[in-house]
Amino acid sequence: MKRTFFLVLSFLLILATSYALLHHSFFRVHDYVHAARIGEMLRGLQEGQLPVRWSAHFGYGYGMPLFEFYAPLPFYIGAAIFWSGIDVILVIKILYVLANIFTLLGAYFLGTRLFGRTGGWVTAAAYTLAPYRAVNLYIRGALSEAWAMMALPWVLLGIVLVIQKQKGGVWVLLAGLVTLLLSHNLTTLMFIPLSILFGAVYWLIYNWKHLKTALPQVYRLAGSYLLALGLSAFYIFPALAENSFTKIEQIFTGYFSYQNHFLYLRQFFIPNWGYGGSNWGPDDGISFFLGYGQLIGLALFGLLWIKRLFQQRRLTPQLVFYASLGGLLVCSVFMTLLRSKPIWDAIPLLLTIQFPWRWLSVGSLMLALLCGAGISLIPRKGTRLLLSVALVLAILVNAQYFKPESYMKDPTGLYYTDPDKIERQMSQILPDYIPATMSDTQQPPTEKFLVPAGTEQHVELIIDRGSQKLFKTTFLTPVLFNPMIASFPGWKVEIDGQEVEWSSDGQQGTIAVEVPGGEHLVSVYFGDTPIRSASDTITLLSIIGLFGAATYVSLNSKRQRS
């Protein structure tokens, strides 16, 4: 009976958040670059890039290191599905549905572990139907952020399982952390410190009578975080070390400066749903409403927490832990408000978050956990079940937000993988990672290479891949040869198998190399820098270590059974 109820509720929640995807068409969102990213990721994989870092067609056809900086996991998954021949718009819908399913499951298992089965139902409903998730999916189109939100409950679940010494806890924590790290670096920046604080509080409360004997749990937690960082190193470290070689700074100023996007407290309580953008002041074009059901759950939690405190006349470990969840909610909500500006001003790293309201990704989870915690404070089973059903029904009202403003007659006008369209149209939508040597606005190149006017030449393009070009050149005299490729660290040029130095063309910011007279083979390919090589090695060693640990655990388990 309980299993059937869970399956029915899960189906209703997934349907409530995904029913808009059943439409044969698709809809416009703020970030409609998903199809182009998936197409470029697949082309990179087909060319043999692993990991994929360079996009040949973004950057107006001169290329840019898109996946060195833009968290790649959803697009690896999307490219794998797209490779099977499924239409790219259906691929995007599948990525949306996967986010909804695993958000639900993560929140349910976490809530059940902390608050019992009934609390798990409420937690799952409150998080899966959080209005901010609807904003990400159906207004902003923030697919990567939605995947990061999907990972958050799994990270906390892994922490809880490790501390409770449950089998598989480390694997759950690792999966959650790696998914988070490779899905959205800004959510990672916000959540990792709070997850460590959550783990510290839960460890202290769970082991407060025997802290010394519980130190192995701390070692497992720390080891899991370090191993997750190692597994993600191929992306994390180059993204941090080499972003100064791009024009990324321009997306932290002007409209995108955090100073323009603080919220006002009343915005959490007023639906005023819209499909516009974020602006200065309380009259944004999109809503930051927390949801009536979630707010009712929060009020219920507050009343029951105070009642339990008066009944027991002391702060029990349970009440302290629940209060710490409230503290994490207050912290994440406070960071969205104008009053937190001094903190933003004092910590330069925070400016990369751009929009303070992004903290609602963390706040939505903490709010959902408090809804589940409130239910667990109800002593009578019948009353607890009745109020849970009522609260879930109130939360289900949020299903009205999980839909687009309208559907497009022809979604292929925005959602395409065609290389020429990406060069001519999509590049101006996503200029974030154009190499610093390039102009912000370019015209796609009409030729694969340039040589000085009047040069007697014969050039044959033998290999033409996004990350590799091979030219056969014949010049009478030495020539400054200019492949139409954006200059960026990692590009290497070889003439007749010997690596040579290249420079950046001052006018266009493309690669330029001196080629001697006569017949030569000129190879231009995208390789590694020292930081990329080191990061890839760390990831490879981490994978080997992971398989080694898994093998050891498996063999040890078999020995114990025999």
PDB file of C-alpha atoms in Angstrom, residues 106-349:
ATOM      1  CA  GLY A 106      16.668  12.757  -4.251  1.00  0.00           C
ATOM      2  CA  ALA A 107      14.329  14.918  -2.182  1.00  0.00           C
ATOM      3  CA  TYR A 108      12.163  11.922  -1.244  1.00  0.00           C
ATOM      4  CA  PHE A 109      15.044   9.707  -0.112  1.00  0.00           C
ATOM      5  CA  LEU A 110      16.645  12.575   1.817  1.00  0.00           C
ATOM      6  CA  GLY A 111      13.360  13.552   3.473  1.00  0.00           C
ATOM      7  CA  THR A 112      12.562   9.937   4.325  1.00  0.00           C
ATOM      8  CA  ARG A 113      15.988   9.402   5.881  1.00  0.00           C
ATOM      9  CA  LEU A 114      15.649  12.526   8.045  1.00  0.00           C
ATOM     10  CA  PHE A 115      11.915  12.716   8.801  1.00  0.00           C
ATOM     11  CA  GLY A 116      10.350   9.351   8.024  1.00  0.00           C
ATOM     12  CA  ARG A 117       8.292   8.282   5.026  1.00  0.00           C
ATOM     13  CA  THR A 118       5.543  10.892   5.428  1.00  0.00           C
ATOM     14  CA  GLY A 119       8.094  13.660   5.839  1.00  0.00           C
ATOM     15  CA  GLY A 120       9.793  12.356   2.709  1.00  0.00           C
ATOM     16  CA  TRP A 121       6.606  12.740   0.664  1.00  0.00           C
ATOM     17  CA  VAL A 122       6.201  16.321   1.788  1.00  0.00           C
ATOM     18  CA  THR A 123       9.868  17.167   1.215  1.00  0.00           C
ATOM     19  CA  ALA A 124       9.724  15.700  -2.291  1.00  0.00           C
ATOM     20  CA  ALA A 125       6.573  17.644  -3.173  1.00  0.00           C
ATOM     21  CA  ALA A 126       7.864  20.922  -1.734  1.00  0.00           C
ATOM     22  CA  TYR A 127      11.194  20.749  -3.562  1.00  0.00           C
ATOM     23  CA  THR A 128      10.060  19.276  -6.871  1.00  0.00           C
ATOM     24  CA  LEU A 129       7.273  21.869  -7.116  1.00  0.00           C
ATOM     25  CA  ALA A 130       9.355  24.793  -5.850  1.00  0.00           C
ATOM     26  CA  PRO A 131       8.364  27.830  -7.965  1.00  0.00           C
ATOM     27  CA  TYR A 132      12.021  28.686  -8.522  1.00  0.00           C
ATOM     28  CA  ARG A 133      12.414  25.368 -10.358  1.00  0.00           C
ATOM     29  CA  ALA A 134       9.576  26.438 -12.661  1.00  0.00           C
ATOM     30  CA  VAL A 135      11.398  29.721 -13.273  1.00  0.00           C
ATOM     31  CA  ASN A 136      14.556  27.826 -14.222  1.00  0.00           C
ATOM     32  CA  LEU A 137      12.824  25.336 -16.489  1.00  0.00           C
ATOM     33  CA  TYR A 138      10.062  27.259 -18.230  1.00  0.00           C
ATOM     34  CA  ILE A 139      11.150  30.912 -18.112  1.00  0.00           C
ATOM     35  CA  ARG A 140      14.927  31.157 -17.903  1.00  0.00           C
ATOM     36  CA  GLY A 141      15.622  27.806 -19.554  1.00  0.00           C
ATOM     37  CA  ALA A 142      18.481  27.366 -17.077  1.00  0.00           C
ATOM     38  CA  LEU A 143      18.985  23.673 -17.787  1.00  0.00           C
ATOM     39  CA  SER A 144      22.391  23.459 -16.109  1.00  0.00           C
ATOM     40  CA  GLU A 145      21.060  25.157 -12.980  1.00  0.00           C
ATOM     41  CA  ALA A 146      18.088  22.775 -12.905  1.00  0.00           C
ATOM     42  CA  TRP A 147      20.515  19.847 -13.043  1.00  0.00           C
ATOM     43  CA  ALA A 148      22.532  21.366 -10.224  1.00  0.00           C
ATOM     44  CA  MET A 149      19.363  21.706  -8.126  1.00  0.00           C
ATOM     45  CA  MET A 150      18.707  18.048  -8.917  1.00  0.00           C
ATOM     46  CA  ALA A 151      22.085  17.164  -7.375  1.00  0.00           C
ATOM     47  CA  LEU A 152      21.648  19.095  -4.103  1.00  0.00           C
ATOM     48  CA  PRO A 153      19.447  16.622  -2.178  1.00  0.00           C
ATOM     49  CA  TRP A 154      21.665  13.735  -3.291  1.00  0.00           C
ATOM     50  CA  VAL A 155      24.711  15.468  -1.797  1.00  0.00           C
ATOM     51  CA  LEU A 156      22.962  15.924   1.552  1.00  0.00           C
ATOM     52  CA  LEU A 157      21.600  12.374   1.391  1.00  0.00           C
ATOM     53  CA  GLY A 158      25.121  11.061   0.865  1.00  0.00           C
ATOM     54  CA  ILE A 159      26.373  13.047   3.865  1.00  0.00           C
ATOM     55  CA  VAL A 160      23.595  11.653   6.056  1.00  0.00           C
ATOM     56  CA  LEU A 161      24.192   8.070   4.897  1.00  0.00           C
ATOM     57  CA  VAL A 162      27.941   8.300   5.536  1.00  0.00           C
ATOM     58  CA  ILE A 163      27.390   9.664   9.042  1.00  0.00           C
ATOM     59  CA  GLN A 164      24.793   6.967   9.728  1.00  0.00           C
ATOM     60  CA  LYS A 165      27.317   4.368   8.467  1.00  0.00           C
ATOM     61  CA  GLN A 166      24.895   3.158   5.809  1.00  0.00           C
ATOM     62  CA  LYS A 167      26.101   1.024   2.934  1.00  0.00           C
ATOM     63  CA  GLY A 168      26.537   2.983  -0.276  1.00  0.00           C
ATOM     64  CA  GLY A 169      26.657   6.384   1.403  1.00  0.00           C
ATOM     65  CA  VAL A 170      30.024   7.310  -0.100  1.00  0.00           C
ATOM     66  CA  TRP A 171      28.812   6.390  -3.597  1.00  0.00           C
ATOM     67  CA  VAL A 172      25.680   8.513  -3.243  1.00  0.00           C
ATOM     68  CA  LEU A 173      27.745  11.450  -1.991  1.00  0.00           C
ATOM     69  CA  LEU A 174      30.261  11.067  -4.815  1.00  0.00           C
ATOM     70  CA  ALA A 175      27.543  10.894  -7.473  1.00  0.00           C
ATOM     71  CA  GLY A 176      25.809  13.967  -6.063  1.00  0.00           C
ATOM     72  CA  LEU A 177      29.004  16.009  -5.797  1.00  0.00           C
ATOM     73  CA  VAL A 178      30.301  15.131  -9.266  1.00  0.00           C
ATOM     74  CA  THR A 179      26.906  15.884 -10.815  1.00  0.00           C
ATOM     75  CA  LEU A 180      26.862  19.235  -9.032  1.00  0.00           C
ATOM     76  CA  LEU A 181      30.454  20.146  -9.935  1.00  0.00           C
ATOM     77  CA  LEU A 182      29.957  19.296 -13.614  1.00  0.00           C
ATOM     78  CA  SER A 183      26.484  20.828 -13.983  1.00  0.00           C
ATOM     79  CA  HIS A 184      26.714  24.393 -12.647  1.00  0.00           C
ATOM     80  CA  ASN A 185      29.783  25.949 -11.083  1.00  0.00           C
ATOM     81  CA  LEU A 186      27.881  28.884  -9.557  1.00  0.00           C
ATOM     82  CA  THR A 187      25.458  26.635  -7.661  1.00  0.00           C
ATOM     83  CA  THR A 188      28.529  24.674  -6.560  1.00  0.00           C
ATOM     84  CA  LEU A 189      30.100  27.867  -5.225  1.00  0.00           C
ATOM     85  CA  MET A 190      26.987  28.651  -3.177  1.00  0.00           C
ATOM     86  CA  PHE A 191      26.163  25.160  -1.959  1.00  0.00           C
ATOM     87  CA  ILE A 192      29.461  23.459  -1.075  1.00  0.00           C
ATOM     88  CA  PRO A 193      30.175  25.632   2.018  1.00  0.00           C
ATOM     89  CA  LEU A 194      26.599  25.155   3.256  1.00  0.00           C
ATOM     90  CA  SER A 195      26.760  21.402   2.649  1.00  0.00           C
ATOM     91  CA  ILE A 196      29.920  21.215   4.766  1.00  0.00           C
ATOM     92  CA  LEU A 197      28.171  23.193   7.503  1.00  0.00           C
ATOM     93  CA  PHE A 198      25.161  20.857   7.234  1.00  0.00           C
ATOM     94  CA  GLY A 199      27.464  17.845   7.543  1.00  0.00           C
ATOM     95  CA  ALA A 200      29.302  19.295  10.545  1.00  0.00           C
ATOM     96  CA  VAL A 201      26.066  19.993  12.433  1.00  0.00           C
ATOM     97  CA  TYR A 202      24.546  16.614  11.598  1.00  0.00           C
ATOM     98  CA  TRP A 203      27.773  14.796  12.565  1.00  0.00           C
ATOM     99  CA  LEU A 204      27.929  16.588  15.927  1.00  0.00           C
ATOM    100  CA  ILE A 205      24.283  15.887  16.714  1.00  0.00           C
ATOM    101  CA  TYR A 206      24.330  12.277  15.533  1.00  0.00           C
ATOM    102  CA  ASN A 207      27.547  11.449  17.422  1.00  0.00           C
ATOM    103  CA  TRP A 208      27.484  13.885  20.318  1.00  0.00           C
ATOM    104  CA  LYS A 209      27.899  11.132  22.922  1.00  0.00           C
ATOM    105  CA  HIS A 210      30.882   9.487  21.191  1.00  0.00           C
ATOM    106  CA  LEU A 211      32.637  12.068  19.032  1.00  0.00           C
ATOM    107  CA  LYS A 212      36.111  10.502  19.208  1.00  0.00           C
ATOM    108  CA  THR A 213      34.961   7.162  17.822  1.00  0.00           C
ATOM    109  CA  ALA A 214      33.085   8.932  15.010  1.00  0.00           C
ATOM    110  CA  LEU A 215      36.181  10.481  13.405  1.00  0.00           C
ATOM    111  CA  PRO A 216      36.282   7.851  10.593  1.00  0.00           C
ATOM    112  CA  GLN A 217      33.016   9.354   9.330  1.00  0.00           C
ATOM    113  CA  VAL A 218      34.769  12.720   8.969  1.00  0.00           C
ATOM    114  CA  TYR A 219      37.596  11.080   7.035  1.00  0.00           C
ATOM    115  CA  ARG A 220      35.115   9.400   4.679  1.00  0.00           C
ATOM    116  CA  LEU A 221      33.294  12.685   4.105  1.00  0.00           C
ATOM    117  CA  ALA A 222      36.510  14.601   3.460  1.00  0.00           C
ATOM    118  CA  GLY A 223      37.787  11.838   1.202  1.00  0.00           C
ATOM    119  CA  SER A 224      34.544  11.879  -0.786  1.00  0.00           C
ATOM    120  CA  TYR A 225      34.768  15.638  -1.350  1.00  0.00           C
ATOM    121  CA  LEU A 226      38.406  15.352  -2.439  1.00  0.00           C
ATOM    122  CA  LEU A 227      37.710  12.406  -4.738  1.00  0.00           C
ATOM    123  CA  ALA A 228      34.748  14.234  -6.306  1.00  0.00           C
ATOM    124  CA  LEU A 229      37.032  17.207  -6.921  1.00  0.00           C
ATOM    125  CA  GLY A 230      39.572  14.871  -8.486  1.00  0.00           C
ATOM    126  CA  LEU A 231      36.970  13.274 -10.758  1.00  0.00           C
ATOM    127  CA  SER A 232      35.865  16.749 -11.868  1.00  0.00           C
ATOM    128  CA  ALA A 233      39.381  18.194 -12.091  1.00  0.00           C
ATOM    129  CA  PHE A 234      39.465  18.019 -15.906  1.00  0.00           C
ATOM    130  CA  TYR A 235      36.824  20.766 -15.906  1.00  0.00           C
ATOM    131  CA  ILE A 236      37.224  22.646 -12.611  1.00  0.00           C
ATOM    132  CA  PHE A 237      40.915  23.560 -12.648  1.00  0.00           C
ATOM    133  CA  PRO A 238      41.258  24.727 -16.284  1.00  0.00           C
ATOM    134  CA  ALA A 239      38.035  26.725 -15.921  1.00  0.00           C
ATOM    135  CA  LEU A 240      39.494  28.540 -12.921  1.00  0.00           C
ATOM    136  CA  ALA A 241      43.018  28.944 -14.278  1.00  0.00           C
ATOM    137  CA  GLU A 242      42.365  30.014 -17.863  1.00  0.00           C
ATOM    138  CA  ASN A 243      39.244  32.184 -17.782  1.00  0.00           C
ATOM    139  CA  SER A 244      41.410  35.318 -17.975  1.00  0.00           C
ATOM    140  CA  PHE A 245      42.155  34.382 -21.610  1.00  0.00           C
ATOM    141  CA  THR A 246      38.481  34.989 -22.501  1.00  0.00           C
ATOM    142  CA  LYS A 247      36.093  37.937 -22.434  1.00  0.00           C
ATOM    143  CA  ILE A 248      34.214  36.509 -19.459  1.00  0.00           C
ATOM    144  CA  GLU A 249      34.684  39.697 -17.400  1.00  0.00           C
ATOM    145  CA  GLN A 250      32.103  41.470 -19.559  1.00  0.00           C
ATOM    146  CA  ILE A 251      29.303  39.275 -18.184  1.00  0.00           C
ATOM    147  CA  PHE A 252      29.874  40.573 -14.647  1.00  0.00           C
ATOM    148  CA  THR A 253      29.292  44.248 -15.442  1.00  0.00           C
ATOM    149  CA  GLY A 254      26.433  46.441 -16.613  1.00  0.00           C
ATOM    150  CA  TYR A 255      23.105  44.619 -16.568  1.00  0.00           C
ATOM    151  CA  PHE A 256      24.802  41.465 -15.256  1.00  0.00           C
ATOM    152  CA  SER A 257      26.297  43.122 -12.174  1.00  0.00           C
ATOM    153  CA  TYR A 258      24.967  41.633  -8.934  1.00  0.00           C
ATOM    154  CA  GLN A 259      24.146  45.143  -7.710  1.00  0.00           C
ATOM    155  CA  ASN A 260      21.174  45.303 -10.092  1.00  0.00           C
ATOM    156  CA  HIS A 261      19.429  42.115  -8.995  1.00  0.00           C
ATOM    157  CA  PHE A 262      18.824  42.082  -5.253  1.00  0.00           C
ATOM    158  CA  LEU A 263      15.363  41.092  -4.053  1.00  0.00           C
ATOM    159  CA  TYR A 264      12.925  42.620  -1.598  1.00  0.00           C
ATOM    160  CA  LEU A 265      11.398  40.519   1.168  1.00  0.00           C
ATOM    161  CA  ARG A 266       7.851  40.985  -0.098  1.00  0.00           C
ATOM    162  CA  GLN A 267       8.757  39.308  -3.401  1.00  0.00           C
ATOM    163  CA  PHE A 268       8.854  35.931  -1.638  1.00  0.00           C
ATOM    164  CA  PHE A 269       5.165  36.205  -0.711  1.00  0.00           C
ATOM    165  CA  ILE A 270       3.598  37.618  -3.901  1.00  0.00           C
ATOM    166  CA  PRO A 271       3.088  35.338  -6.938  1.00  0.00           C
ATOM    167  CA  ASN A 272       2.987  38.046  -9.693  1.00  0.00           C
ATOM    168  CA  TRP A 273       4.044  35.378 -12.188  1.00  0.00           C
ATOM    169  CA  GLY A 274       5.667  36.636 -15.370  1.00  0.00           C
ATOM    170  CA  TYR A 275       7.958  35.599 -18.199  1.00  0.00           C
ATOM    171  CA  GLY A 276      10.160  38.690 -18.393  1.00  0.00           C
ATOM    172  CA  GLY A 277      13.546  39.436 -16.905  1.00  0.00           C
ATOM    173  CA  SER A 278      15.172  40.525 -13.665  1.00  0.00           C
ATOM    174  CA  ASN A 279      15.521  44.254 -13.023  1.00  0.00           C
ATOM    175  CA  TRP A 280      16.518  46.690 -10.298  1.00  0.00           C
ATOM    176  CA  GLY A 281      13.826  47.073  -7.646  1.00  0.00           C
ATOM    177  CA  PRO A 282      10.854  44.941  -6.607  1.00  0.00           C
ATOM    178  CA  ASP A 283       9.041  44.999  -9.960  1.00  0.00           C
ATOM    179  CA  ASP A 284      10.881  42.226 -11.773  1.00  0.00           C
ATOM    180  CA  GLY A 285       9.422  40.628 -14.871  1.00  0.00           C
ATOM    181  CA  ILE A 286       9.771  37.200 -13.264  1.00  0.00           C
ATOM    182  CA  SER A 287       8.567  35.965  -9.899  1.00  0.00           C
ATOM    183  CA  PHE A 288      10.593  34.881  -6.884  1.00  0.00           C
ATOM    184  CA  PHE A 289       7.546  33.600  -5.023  1.00  0.00           C
ATOM    185  CA  LEU A 290       8.272  30.752  -2.602  1.00  0.00           C
ATOM    186  CA  GLY A 291       4.868  29.078  -2.977  1.00  0.00           C
ATOM    187  CA  TYR A 292       1.814  29.203  -0.716  1.00  0.00           C
ATOM    188  CA  GLY A 293       2.097  25.512   0.154  1.00  0.00           C
ATOM    189  CA  GLN A 294       5.756  25.887   1.110  1.00  0.00           C
ATOM    190  CA  LEU A 295       5.023  29.003   3.172  1.00  0.00           C
ATOM    191  CA  ILE A 296       2.209  27.181   4.982  1.00  0.00           C
ATOM    192  CA  GLY A 297       4.625  24.325   5.652  1.00  0.00           C
ATOM    193  CA  LEU A 298       7.190  26.782   7.026  1.00  0.00           C
ATOM    194  CA  ALA A 299       4.614  28.370   9.343  1.00  0.00           C
ATOM    195  CA  LEU A 300       3.501  24.920  10.525  1.00  0.00           C
ATOM    196  CA  PHE A 301       7.108  23.982  11.228  1.00  0.00           C
ATOM    197  CA  GLY A 302       7.682  27.151  13.257  1.00  0.00           C
ATOM    198  CA  LEU A 303       4.607  26.598  15.418  1.00  0.00           C
ATOM    199  CA  LEU A 304       5.340  22.918  16.030  1.00  0.00           C
ATOM    200  CA  TRP A 305       9.014  23.565  16.757  1.00  0.00           C
ATOM    201  CA  ILE A 306       8.126  26.155  19.412  1.00  0.00           C
ATOM    202  CA  LYS A 307       5.444  23.861  20.853  1.00  0.00           C
ATOM    203  CA  ARG A 308       7.906  20.965  21.116  1.00  0.00           C
ATOM    204  CA  LEU A 309      10.479  23.248  22.767  1.00  0.00           C
ATOM    205  CA  PHE A 310       7.981  24.321  25.440  1.00  0.00           C
ATOM    206  CA  GLN A 311       6.854  20.728  25.981  1.00  0.00           C
ATOM    207  CA  GLN A 312      10.359  19.371  26.473  1.00  0.00           C
ATOM    208  CA  ARG A 313      11.751  22.528  28.116  1.00  0.00           C
ATOM    209  CA  ARG A 314      15.146  22.012  26.523  1.00  0.00           C
ATOM    210  CA  LEU A 315      16.830  21.992  23.148  1.00  0.00           C
ATOM    211  CA  THR A 316      16.966  18.357  22.120  1.00  0.00           C
ATOM    212  CA  PRO A 317      19.380  17.234  19.370  1.00  0.00           C
ATOM    213  CA  GLN A 318      16.420  16.964  16.993  1.00  0.00           C
ATOM    214  CA  LEU A 319      15.323  20.546  17.666  1.00  0.00           C
ATOM    215  CA  VAL A 320      18.881  21.819  17.297  1.00  0.00           C
ATOM    216  CA  PHE A 321      19.248  20.082  13.936  1.00  0.00           C
ATOM    217  CA  TYR A 322      15.924  21.432  12.698  1.00  0.00           C
ATOM    218  CA  ALA A 323      16.924  24.912  13.862  1.00  0.00           C
ATOM    219  CA  SER A 324      20.164  24.573  11.886  1.00  0.00           C
ATOM    220  CA  LEU A 325      18.109  23.858   8.756  1.00  0.00           C
ATOM    221  CA  GLY A 326      16.208  27.044   9.503  1.00  0.00           C
ATOM    222  CA  GLY A 327      19.519  28.865   9.837  1.00  0.00           C
ATOM    223  CA  LEU A 328      20.638  27.624   6.413  1.00  0.00           C
ATOM    224  CA  LEU A 329      17.328  28.824   4.944  1.00  0.00           C
ATOM    225  CA  VAL A 330      17.766  32.253   6.526  1.00  0.00           C
ATOM    226  CA  CYS A 331      21.340  32.421   5.243  1.00  0.00           C
ATOM    227  CA  SER A 332      20.423  31.556   1.656  1.00  0.00           C
ATOM    228  CA  VAL A 333      17.415  33.906   1.616  1.00  0.00           C
ATOM    229  CA  PHE A 334      19.402  36.732   3.211  1.00  0.00           C
ATOM    230  CA  MET A 335      21.997  36.506   0.435  1.00  0.00           C
ATOM    231  CA  THR A 336      19.290  37.434  -2.091  1.00  0.00           C
ATOM    232  CA  LEU A 337      18.356  40.654  -0.268  1.00  0.00           C
ATOM    233  CA  LEU A 338      19.785  44.143  -0.628  1.00  0.00           C
ATOM    234  CA  ARG A 339      20.839  44.057   3.036  1.00  0.00           C
ATOM    235  CA  SER A 340      23.459  41.453   2.116  1.00  0.00           C
ATOM    236  CA  LYS A 341      25.217  43.843  -0.287  1.00  0.00           C
ATOM    237  CA  PRO A 342      28.132  44.526   2.124  1.00  0.00           C
ATOM    238  CA  ILE A 343      28.941  40.801   2.026  1.00  0.00           C
ATOM    239  CA  TRP A 344      28.859  40.790  -1.777  1.00  0.00           C
ATOM    240  CA  ASP A 345      31.063  43.874  -1.865  1.00  0.00           C
ATOM    241  CA  ALA A 346      33.585  42.294   0.523  1.00  0.00           C
ATOM    242  CA  ILE A 347      33.950  38.946  -1.291  1.00  0.00           C
ATOM    243  CA  PRO A 348      34.979  39.470  -4.934  1.00  0.00           C
ATOM    244  CA  LEU A 349      34.305  35.827  -5.829  1.00  0.00           C
TER     245      LEU A 349
END
